[in-house]
Short mmCIF file of N, CA and C in Angstrom, two decimals:
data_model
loop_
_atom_site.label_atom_id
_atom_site.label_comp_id
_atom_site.label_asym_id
_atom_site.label_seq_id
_atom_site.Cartn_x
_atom_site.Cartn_y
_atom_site.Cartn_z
N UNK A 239 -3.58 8.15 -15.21
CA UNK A 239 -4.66 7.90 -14.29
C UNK A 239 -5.39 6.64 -14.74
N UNK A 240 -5.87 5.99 -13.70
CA UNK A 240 -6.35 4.71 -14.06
C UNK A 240 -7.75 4.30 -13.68
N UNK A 241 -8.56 4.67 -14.12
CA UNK A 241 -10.16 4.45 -13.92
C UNK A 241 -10.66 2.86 -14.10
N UNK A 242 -11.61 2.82 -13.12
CA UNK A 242 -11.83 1.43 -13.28
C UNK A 242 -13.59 1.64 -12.85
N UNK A 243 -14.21 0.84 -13.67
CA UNK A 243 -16.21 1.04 -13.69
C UNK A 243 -16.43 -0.56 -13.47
N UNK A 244 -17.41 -0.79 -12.18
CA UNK A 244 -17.79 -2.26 -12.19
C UNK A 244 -18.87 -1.53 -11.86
N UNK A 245 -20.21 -2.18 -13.27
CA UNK A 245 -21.49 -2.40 -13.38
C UNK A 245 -21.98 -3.68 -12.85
N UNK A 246 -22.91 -3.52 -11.83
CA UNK A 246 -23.70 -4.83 -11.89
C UNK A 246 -25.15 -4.91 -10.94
N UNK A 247 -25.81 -5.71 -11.35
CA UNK A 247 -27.08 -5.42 -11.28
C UNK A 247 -27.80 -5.95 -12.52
N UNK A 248 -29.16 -4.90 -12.55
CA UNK A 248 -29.81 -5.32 -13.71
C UNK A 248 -30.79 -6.76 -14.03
N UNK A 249 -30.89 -6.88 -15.02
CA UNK A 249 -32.13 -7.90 -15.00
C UNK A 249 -31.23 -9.09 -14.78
N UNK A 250 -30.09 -9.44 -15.42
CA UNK A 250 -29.47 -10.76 -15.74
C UNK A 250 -28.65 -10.72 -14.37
N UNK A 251 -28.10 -9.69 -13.70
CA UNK A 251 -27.19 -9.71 -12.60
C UNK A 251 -25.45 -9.90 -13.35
N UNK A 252 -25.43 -9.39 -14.40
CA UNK A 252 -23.78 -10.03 -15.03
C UNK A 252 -22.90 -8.89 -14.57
N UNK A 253 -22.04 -9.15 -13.99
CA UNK A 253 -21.18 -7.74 -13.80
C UNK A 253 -20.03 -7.41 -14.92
N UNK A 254 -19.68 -6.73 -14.83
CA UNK A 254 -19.05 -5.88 -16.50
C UNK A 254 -18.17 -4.58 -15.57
N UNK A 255 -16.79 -5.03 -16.21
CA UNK A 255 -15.43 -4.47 -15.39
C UNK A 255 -14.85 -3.85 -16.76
N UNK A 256 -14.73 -2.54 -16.26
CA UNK A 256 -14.18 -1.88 -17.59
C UNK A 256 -12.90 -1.04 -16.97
N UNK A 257 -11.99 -1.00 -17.07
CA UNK A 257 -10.13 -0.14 -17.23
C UNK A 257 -10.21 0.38 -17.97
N UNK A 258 -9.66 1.98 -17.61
CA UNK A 258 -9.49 3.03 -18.68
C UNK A 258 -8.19 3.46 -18.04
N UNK A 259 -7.00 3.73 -18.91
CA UNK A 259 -5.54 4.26 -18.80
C UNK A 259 -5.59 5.28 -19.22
N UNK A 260 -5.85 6.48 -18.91
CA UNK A 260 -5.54 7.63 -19.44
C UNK A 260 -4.01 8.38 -19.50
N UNK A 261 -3.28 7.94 -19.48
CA UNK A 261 -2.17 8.68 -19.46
C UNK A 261 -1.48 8.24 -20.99
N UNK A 262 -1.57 9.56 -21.42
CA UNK A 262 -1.05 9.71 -22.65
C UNK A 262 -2.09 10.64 -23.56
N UNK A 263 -2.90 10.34 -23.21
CA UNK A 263 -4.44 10.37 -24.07
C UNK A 263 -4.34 11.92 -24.33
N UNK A 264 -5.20 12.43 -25.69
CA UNK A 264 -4.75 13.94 -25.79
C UNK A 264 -5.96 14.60 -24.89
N UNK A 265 -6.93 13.70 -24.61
CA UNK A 265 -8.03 14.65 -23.70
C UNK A 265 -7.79 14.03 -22.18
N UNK A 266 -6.68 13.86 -21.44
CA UNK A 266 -6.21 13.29 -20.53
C UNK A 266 -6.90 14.13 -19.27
N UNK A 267 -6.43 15.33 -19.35
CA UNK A 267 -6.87 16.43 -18.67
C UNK A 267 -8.71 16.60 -18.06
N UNK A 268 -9.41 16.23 -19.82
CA UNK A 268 -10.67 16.27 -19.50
C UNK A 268 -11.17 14.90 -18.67
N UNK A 269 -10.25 13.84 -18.83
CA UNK A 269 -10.87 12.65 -18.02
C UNK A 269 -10.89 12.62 -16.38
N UNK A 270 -9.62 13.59 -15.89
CA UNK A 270 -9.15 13.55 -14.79
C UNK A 270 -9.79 14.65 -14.21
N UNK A 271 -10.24 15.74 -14.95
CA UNK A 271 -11.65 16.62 -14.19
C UNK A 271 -12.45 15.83 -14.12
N UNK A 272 -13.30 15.06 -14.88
CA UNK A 272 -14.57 14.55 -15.13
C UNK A 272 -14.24 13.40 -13.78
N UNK A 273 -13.43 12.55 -13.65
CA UNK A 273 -13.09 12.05 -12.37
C UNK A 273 -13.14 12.19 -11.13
N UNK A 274 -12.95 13.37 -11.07
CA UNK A 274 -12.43 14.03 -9.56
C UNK A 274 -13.66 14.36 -9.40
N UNK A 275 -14.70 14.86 -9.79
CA UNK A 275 -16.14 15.14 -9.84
C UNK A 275 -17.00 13.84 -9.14
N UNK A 276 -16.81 12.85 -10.22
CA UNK A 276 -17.06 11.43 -9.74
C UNK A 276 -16.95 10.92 -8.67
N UNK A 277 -15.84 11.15 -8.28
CA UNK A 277 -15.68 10.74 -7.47
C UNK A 277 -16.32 11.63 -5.80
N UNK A 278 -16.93 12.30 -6.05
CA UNK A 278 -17.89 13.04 -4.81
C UNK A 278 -19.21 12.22 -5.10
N UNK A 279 -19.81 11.68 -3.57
CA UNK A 279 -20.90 10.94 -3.46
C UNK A 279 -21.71 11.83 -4.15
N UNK A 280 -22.83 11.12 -5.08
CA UNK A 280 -24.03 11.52 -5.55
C UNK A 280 -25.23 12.37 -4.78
N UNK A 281 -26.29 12.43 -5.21
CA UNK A 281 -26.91 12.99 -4.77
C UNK A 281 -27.85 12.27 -3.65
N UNK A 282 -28.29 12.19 -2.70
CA UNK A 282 -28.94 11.96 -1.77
C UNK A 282 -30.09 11.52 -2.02
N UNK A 283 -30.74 10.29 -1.65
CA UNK A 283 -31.81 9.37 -2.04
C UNK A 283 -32.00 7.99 -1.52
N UNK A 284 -33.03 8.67 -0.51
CA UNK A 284 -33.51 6.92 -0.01
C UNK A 284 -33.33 5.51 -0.71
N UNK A 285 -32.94 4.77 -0.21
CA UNK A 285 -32.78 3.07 -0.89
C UNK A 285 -34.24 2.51 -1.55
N UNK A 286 -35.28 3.53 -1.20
CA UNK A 286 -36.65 3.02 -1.39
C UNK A 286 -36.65 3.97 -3.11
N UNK A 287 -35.78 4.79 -3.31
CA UNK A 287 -35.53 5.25 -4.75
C UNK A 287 -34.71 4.51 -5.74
N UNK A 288 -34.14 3.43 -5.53
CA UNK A 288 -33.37 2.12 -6.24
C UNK A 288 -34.62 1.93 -7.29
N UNK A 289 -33.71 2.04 -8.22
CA UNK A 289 -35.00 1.21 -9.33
C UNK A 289 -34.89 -0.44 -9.31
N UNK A 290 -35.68 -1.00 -9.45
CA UNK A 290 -35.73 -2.33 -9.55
C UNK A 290 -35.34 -2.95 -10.63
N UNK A 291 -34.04 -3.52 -10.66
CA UNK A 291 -33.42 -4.49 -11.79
C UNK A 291 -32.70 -3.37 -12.21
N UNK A 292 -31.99 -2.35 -11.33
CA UNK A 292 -31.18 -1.40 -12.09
C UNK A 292 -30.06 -1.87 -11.58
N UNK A 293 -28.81 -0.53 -12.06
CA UNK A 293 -27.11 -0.91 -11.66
C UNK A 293 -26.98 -0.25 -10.40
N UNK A 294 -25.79 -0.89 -10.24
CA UNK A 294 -25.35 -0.31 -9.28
C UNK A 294 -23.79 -0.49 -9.55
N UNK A 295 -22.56 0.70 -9.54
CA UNK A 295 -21.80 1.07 -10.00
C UNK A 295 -20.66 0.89 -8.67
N UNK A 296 -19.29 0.41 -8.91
CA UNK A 296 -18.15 0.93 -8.55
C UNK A 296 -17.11 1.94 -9.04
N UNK A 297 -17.10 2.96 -8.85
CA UNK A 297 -16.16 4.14 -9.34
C UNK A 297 -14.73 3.76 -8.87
N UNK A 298 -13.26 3.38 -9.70
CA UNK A 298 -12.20 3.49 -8.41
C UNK A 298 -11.66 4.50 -9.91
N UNK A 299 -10.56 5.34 -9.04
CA UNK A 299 -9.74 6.40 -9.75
C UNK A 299 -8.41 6.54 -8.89
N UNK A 300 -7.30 5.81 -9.46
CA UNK A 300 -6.02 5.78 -8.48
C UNK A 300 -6.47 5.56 -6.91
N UNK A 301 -6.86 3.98 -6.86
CA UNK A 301 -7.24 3.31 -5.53
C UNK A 301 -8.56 4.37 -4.94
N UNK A 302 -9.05 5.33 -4.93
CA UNK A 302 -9.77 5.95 -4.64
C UNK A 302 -11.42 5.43 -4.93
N UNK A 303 -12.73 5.02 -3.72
CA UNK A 303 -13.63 4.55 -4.70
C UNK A 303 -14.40 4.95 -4.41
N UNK A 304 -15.61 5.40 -4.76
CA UNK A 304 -16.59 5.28 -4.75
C UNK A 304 -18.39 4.79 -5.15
N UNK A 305 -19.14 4.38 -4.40
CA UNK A 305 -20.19 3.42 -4.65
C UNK A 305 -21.49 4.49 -5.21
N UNK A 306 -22.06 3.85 -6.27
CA UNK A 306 -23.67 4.56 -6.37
C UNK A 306 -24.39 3.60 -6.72
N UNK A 307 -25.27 4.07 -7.58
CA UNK A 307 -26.44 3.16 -7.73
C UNK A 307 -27.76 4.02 -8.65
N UNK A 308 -28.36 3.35 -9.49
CA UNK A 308 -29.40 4.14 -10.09
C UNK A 308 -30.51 4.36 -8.95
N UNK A 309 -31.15 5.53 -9.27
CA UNK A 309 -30.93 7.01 -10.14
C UNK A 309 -30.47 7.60 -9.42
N UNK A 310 -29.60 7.26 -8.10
CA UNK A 310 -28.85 8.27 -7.61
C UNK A 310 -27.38 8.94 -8.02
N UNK A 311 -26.76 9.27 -9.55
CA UNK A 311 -25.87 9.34 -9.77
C UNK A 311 -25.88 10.71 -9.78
N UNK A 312 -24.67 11.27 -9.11
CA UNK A 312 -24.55 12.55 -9.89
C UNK A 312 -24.42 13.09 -11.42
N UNK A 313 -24.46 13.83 -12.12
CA UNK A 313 -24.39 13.90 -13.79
C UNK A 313 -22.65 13.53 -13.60
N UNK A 314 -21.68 13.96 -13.15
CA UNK A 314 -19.75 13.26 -13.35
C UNK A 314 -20.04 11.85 -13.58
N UNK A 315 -21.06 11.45 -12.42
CA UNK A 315 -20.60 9.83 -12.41
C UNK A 315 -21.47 9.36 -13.23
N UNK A 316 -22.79 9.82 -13.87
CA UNK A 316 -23.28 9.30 -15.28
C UNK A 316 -22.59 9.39 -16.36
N UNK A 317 -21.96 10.64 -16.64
CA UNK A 317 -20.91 11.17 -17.72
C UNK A 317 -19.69 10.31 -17.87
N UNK A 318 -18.70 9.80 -16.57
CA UNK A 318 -18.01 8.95 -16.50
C UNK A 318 -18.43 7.45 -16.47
N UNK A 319 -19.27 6.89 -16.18
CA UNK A 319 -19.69 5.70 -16.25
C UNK A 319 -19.73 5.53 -17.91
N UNK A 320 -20.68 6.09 -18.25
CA UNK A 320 -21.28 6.00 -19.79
C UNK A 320 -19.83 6.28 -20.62
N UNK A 321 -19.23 7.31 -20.28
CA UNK A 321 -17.63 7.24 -20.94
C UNK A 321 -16.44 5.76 -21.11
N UNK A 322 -16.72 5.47 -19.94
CA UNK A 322 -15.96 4.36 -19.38
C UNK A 322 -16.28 3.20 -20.34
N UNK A 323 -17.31 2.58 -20.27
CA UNK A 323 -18.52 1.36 -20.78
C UNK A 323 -18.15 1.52 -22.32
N UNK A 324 -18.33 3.33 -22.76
CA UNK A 324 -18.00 3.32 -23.95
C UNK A 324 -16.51 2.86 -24.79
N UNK A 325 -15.80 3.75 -23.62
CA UNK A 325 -14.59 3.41 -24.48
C UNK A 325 -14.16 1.90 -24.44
N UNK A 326 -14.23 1.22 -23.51
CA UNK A 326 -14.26 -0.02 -22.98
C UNK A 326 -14.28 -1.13 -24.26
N UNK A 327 -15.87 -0.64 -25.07
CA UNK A 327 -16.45 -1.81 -25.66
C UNK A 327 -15.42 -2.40 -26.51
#
């Protein structure tokens, strides 16, 4: 499975593209739950709830995508974002 996180936003505006290959991986299983989660739109919240100078996120998971944005993330797509960024560095 092939996860892909584009951050951008924020104070500077830099966007930051992170690829994750999971296939092989011994917690493969846990990435591809934590995914499929993610990939369901967040939680519901006016555009007037955008924080100012925050991110705003692309989720794709095998061509599949989905868009959020702070603080509207669901906890999958915080859990996966922050996963992603991490393993990334």
């Amino acid at each position: 499975m092939r996860i892909l996180v584009v951050r951008t936003g924020g104070f500077a505006g830099i966007e930051r593209r992170v690829e994750i290959d999971t296939s092989g991986l011994p917690d493969e299983a846990e990435w591809q739950a934590l995914a499929q989660l993610a990939l369901r739109p967040g939680p519901p919240g006016p555009a007037a709830d955008r924080i100012r100078d925050g991110f705003s996120y692309r989720i794709t998971v095998d061509g599949r995508t989905v868009s959020c944005h702070d603080p509207n993330l669901s906890d999958a797509q915080r859990q996966l974002i922050i996963r992603v960024l991490k393993e990334g560095a």
